[in-house]
CSV table of C-alpha atoms in Angstrom, one decimal:
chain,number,residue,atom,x,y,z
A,1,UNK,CA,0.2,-4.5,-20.6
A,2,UNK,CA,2.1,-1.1,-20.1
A,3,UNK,CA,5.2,-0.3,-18.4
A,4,UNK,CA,4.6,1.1,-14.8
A,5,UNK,CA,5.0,5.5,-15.4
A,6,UNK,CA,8.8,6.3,-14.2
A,7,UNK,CA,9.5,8.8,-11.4
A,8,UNK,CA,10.6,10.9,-14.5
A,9,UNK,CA,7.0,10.9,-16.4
A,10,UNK,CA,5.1,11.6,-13.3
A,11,UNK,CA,7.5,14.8,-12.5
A,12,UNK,CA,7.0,15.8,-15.8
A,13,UNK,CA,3.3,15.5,-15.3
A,14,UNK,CA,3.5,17.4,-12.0
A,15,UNK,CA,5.0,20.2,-12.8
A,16,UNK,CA,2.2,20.6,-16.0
A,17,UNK,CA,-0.2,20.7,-12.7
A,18,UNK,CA,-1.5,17.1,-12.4
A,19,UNK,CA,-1.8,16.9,-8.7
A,20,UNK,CA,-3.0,13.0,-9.0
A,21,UNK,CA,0.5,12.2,-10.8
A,22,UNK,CA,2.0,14.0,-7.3
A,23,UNK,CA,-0.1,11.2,-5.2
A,24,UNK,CA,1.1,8.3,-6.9
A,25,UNK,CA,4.6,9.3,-6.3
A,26,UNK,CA,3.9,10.0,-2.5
A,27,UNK,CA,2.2,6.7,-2.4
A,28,UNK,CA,5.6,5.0,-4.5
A,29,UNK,CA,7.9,6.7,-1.8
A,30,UNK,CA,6.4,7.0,1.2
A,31,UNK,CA,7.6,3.7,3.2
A,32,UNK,CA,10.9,4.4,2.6
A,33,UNK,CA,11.0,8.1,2.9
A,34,UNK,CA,8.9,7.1,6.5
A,35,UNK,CA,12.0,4.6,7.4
A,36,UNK,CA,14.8,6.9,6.6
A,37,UNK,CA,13.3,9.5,8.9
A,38,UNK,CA,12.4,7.1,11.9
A,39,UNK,CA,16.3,5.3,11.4
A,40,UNK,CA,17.4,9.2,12.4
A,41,UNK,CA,15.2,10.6,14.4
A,42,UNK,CA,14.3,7.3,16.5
A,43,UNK,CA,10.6,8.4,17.1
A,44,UNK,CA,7.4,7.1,14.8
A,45,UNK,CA,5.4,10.5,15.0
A,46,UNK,CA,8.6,12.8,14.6
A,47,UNK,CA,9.6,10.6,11.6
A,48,UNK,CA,5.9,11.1,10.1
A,49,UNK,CA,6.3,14.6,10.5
A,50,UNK,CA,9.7,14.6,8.7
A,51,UNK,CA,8.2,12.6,5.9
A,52,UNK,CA,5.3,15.0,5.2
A,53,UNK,CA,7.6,17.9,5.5
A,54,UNK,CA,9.9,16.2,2.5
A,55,UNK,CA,7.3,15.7,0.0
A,56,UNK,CA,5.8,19.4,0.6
A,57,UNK,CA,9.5,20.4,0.5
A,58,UNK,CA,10.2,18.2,-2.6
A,59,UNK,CA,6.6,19.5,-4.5
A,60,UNK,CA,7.7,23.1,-4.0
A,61,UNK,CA,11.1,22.0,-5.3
A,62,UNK,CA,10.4,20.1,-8.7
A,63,UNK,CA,11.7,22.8,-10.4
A,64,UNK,CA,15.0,22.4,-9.0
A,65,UNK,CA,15.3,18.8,-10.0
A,66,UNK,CA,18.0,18.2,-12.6
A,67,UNK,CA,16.4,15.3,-14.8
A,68,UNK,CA,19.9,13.8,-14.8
A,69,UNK,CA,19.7,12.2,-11.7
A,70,UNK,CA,17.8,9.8,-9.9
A,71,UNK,CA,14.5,11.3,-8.1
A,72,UNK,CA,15.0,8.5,-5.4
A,73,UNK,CA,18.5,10.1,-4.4
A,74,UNK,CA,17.4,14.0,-4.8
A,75,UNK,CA,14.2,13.2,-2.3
A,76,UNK,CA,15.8,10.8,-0.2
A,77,UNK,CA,18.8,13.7,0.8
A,78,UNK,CA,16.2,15.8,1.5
A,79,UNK,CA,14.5,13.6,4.1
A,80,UNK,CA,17.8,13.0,5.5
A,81,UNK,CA,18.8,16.8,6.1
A,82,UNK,CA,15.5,17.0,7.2
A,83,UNK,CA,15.3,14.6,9.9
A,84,UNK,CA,18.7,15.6,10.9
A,85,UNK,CA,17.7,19.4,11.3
A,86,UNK,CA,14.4,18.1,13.4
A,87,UNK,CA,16.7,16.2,16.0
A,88,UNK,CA,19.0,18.7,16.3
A,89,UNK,CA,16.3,21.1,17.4
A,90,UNK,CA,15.0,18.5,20.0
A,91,UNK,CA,18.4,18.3,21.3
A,92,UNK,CA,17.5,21.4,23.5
A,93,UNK,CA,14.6,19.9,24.8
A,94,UNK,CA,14.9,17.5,28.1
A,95,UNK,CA,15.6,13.9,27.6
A,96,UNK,CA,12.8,11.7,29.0
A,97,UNK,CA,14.0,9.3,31.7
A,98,UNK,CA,12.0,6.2,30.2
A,99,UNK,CA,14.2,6.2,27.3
A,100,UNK,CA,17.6,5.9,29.5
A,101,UNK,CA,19.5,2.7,28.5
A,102,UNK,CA,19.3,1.1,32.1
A,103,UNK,CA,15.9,2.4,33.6
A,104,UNK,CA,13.8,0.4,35.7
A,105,UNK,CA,16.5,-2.2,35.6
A,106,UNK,CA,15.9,-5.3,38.4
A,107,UNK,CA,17.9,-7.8,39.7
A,108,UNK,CA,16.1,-10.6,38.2
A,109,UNK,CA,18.8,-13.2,36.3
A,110,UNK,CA,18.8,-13.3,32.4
A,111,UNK,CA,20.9,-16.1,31.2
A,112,UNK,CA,21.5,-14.7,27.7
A,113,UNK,CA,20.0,-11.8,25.4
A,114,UNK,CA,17.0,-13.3,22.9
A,115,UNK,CA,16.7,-11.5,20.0
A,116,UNK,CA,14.3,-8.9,21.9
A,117,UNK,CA,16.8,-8.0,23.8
A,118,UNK,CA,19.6,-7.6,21.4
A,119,UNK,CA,17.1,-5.4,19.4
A,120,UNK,CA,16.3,-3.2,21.9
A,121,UNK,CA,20.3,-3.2,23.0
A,122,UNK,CA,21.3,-1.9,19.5
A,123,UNK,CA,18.5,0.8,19.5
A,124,UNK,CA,19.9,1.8,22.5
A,125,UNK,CA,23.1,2.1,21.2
A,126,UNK,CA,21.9,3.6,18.0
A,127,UNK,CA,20.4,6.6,20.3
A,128,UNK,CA,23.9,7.3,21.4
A,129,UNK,CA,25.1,8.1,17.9
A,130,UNK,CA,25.3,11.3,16.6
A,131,UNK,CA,22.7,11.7,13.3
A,132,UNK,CA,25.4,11.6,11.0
A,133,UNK,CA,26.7,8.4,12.4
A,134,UNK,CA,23.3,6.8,12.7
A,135,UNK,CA,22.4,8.1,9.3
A,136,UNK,CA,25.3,6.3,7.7
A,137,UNK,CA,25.2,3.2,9.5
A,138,UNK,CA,21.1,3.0,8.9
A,139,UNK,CA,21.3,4.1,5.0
A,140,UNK,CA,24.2,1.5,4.9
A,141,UNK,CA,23.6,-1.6,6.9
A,142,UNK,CA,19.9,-1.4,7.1
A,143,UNK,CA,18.4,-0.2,3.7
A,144,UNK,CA,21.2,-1.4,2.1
A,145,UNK,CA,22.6,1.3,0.2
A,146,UNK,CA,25.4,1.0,-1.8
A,147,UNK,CA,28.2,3.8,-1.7
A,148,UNK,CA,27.5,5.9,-4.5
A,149,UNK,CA,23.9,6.0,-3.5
A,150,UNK,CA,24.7,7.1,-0.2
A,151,UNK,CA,27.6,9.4,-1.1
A,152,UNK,CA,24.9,11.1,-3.2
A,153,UNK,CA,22.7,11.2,-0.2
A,154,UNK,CA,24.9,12.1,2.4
A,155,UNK,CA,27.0,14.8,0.5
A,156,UNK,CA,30.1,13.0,1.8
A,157,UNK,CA,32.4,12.1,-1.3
A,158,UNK,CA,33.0,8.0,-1.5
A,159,UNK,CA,36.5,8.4,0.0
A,160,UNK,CA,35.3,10.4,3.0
A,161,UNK,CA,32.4,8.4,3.3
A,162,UNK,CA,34.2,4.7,3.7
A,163,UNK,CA,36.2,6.8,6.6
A,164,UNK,CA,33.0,7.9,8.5
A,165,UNK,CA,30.8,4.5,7.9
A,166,UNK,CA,34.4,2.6,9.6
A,167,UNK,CA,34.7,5.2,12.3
A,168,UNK,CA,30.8,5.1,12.9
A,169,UNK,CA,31.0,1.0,13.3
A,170,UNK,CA,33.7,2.0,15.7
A,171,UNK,CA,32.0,4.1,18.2
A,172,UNK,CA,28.7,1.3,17.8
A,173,UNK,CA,30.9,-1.2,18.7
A,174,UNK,CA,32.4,0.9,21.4
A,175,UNK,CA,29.1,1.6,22.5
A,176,UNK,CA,27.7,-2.2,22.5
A,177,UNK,CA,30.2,-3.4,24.5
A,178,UNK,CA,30.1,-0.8,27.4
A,179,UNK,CA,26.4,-1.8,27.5
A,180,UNK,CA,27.4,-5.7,27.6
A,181,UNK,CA,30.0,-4.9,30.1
A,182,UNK,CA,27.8,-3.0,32.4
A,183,UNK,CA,24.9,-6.0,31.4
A,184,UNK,CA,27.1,-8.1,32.6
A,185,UNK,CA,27.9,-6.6,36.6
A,186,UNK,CA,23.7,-6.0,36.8
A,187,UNK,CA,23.7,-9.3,36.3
């Protein structure tokens, strides 16, 4: 049995006009490409949108790929800058009330957070971020990325990046435990 086709071969077939080469690398990408963009823009259907954007964006662009570097990294920035350009648009737009940390809060006693809970509590706080922050600390902590990978996504050199990732877990933290302090007088 064959090797699976690289990212590489099925470029190369792409840009000779082999449109079903382009849908087997849509289908190899588009989980994660569909993640990145819902870790930064915190809404499924936006994130979709961001998605579909970035592979039309990344077709038109094949011929700016350099060969030398990985596809993953070139098409995952361009998600990124993506998602980040669509949420600061929507940052003009109105915030909807449903999505305030503490609406529709009772009185009813909750002896400790279950993992619901803390889940929700950390998307909560994750909305507070700015995109960069959130981008860093998703690309990081949740996909895993290691620093070079994410230097090459972000743009930020390594140096510059351990900075922002440290000063990014800062203002989560700062952010968690105003919400457990405040948790704790509803309470």
């Amino acid at each position: 049995m064959s090797d699976p086709i690289t990212d590489r071969e099925l470029i190369e077939k792409i840009k000779k006009g082999d449109t079903a080469s382009f849908t087997l690398l849509v289908n190899r990408h588009k989980n994660y490409a569909l993640t990145i963009a819902t870790r930064i823009t915190l809404v499924r259907e936006e994130a979709e949108e961001v998605a579909h954007d970035a592979f039309i964006k990344a077709y038109s662009s094949l011929h700016q790929f350099k060969q030398d570097a990985k596809f993953t990294t070139w098409f995952y920035r361009i998600v990124v800058n993506m998602a980040i350009s669509r949420v600061r648009k929507k940052k003009l737009s109105t915030i909807d009330i449903d999505q305030s940390n503490y609406a529709g809060a009772d009185n009813s006693s909750q002896e400790k957070f279950d993992a619901r809970d803390r889940s929700q509590l950390i998307q909560d706080a994750m909305r507070q971020l700015s995109e960069d922050d959130r981008m860093l600390i998703s690309l990081y902590y949740l996909e895993e990325l290691d620093m070079e990978e994410l230097s090459e996504i972000s743009g930020f050199d390594k140096n510059n990046l351990k900075v922002k990732l440290f000063r990014a877990r800062k203002r989560l933290g700062q952010i968690l435990q105003k919400s457990r302090e405040l948790e704790s007088v509803i309470h």
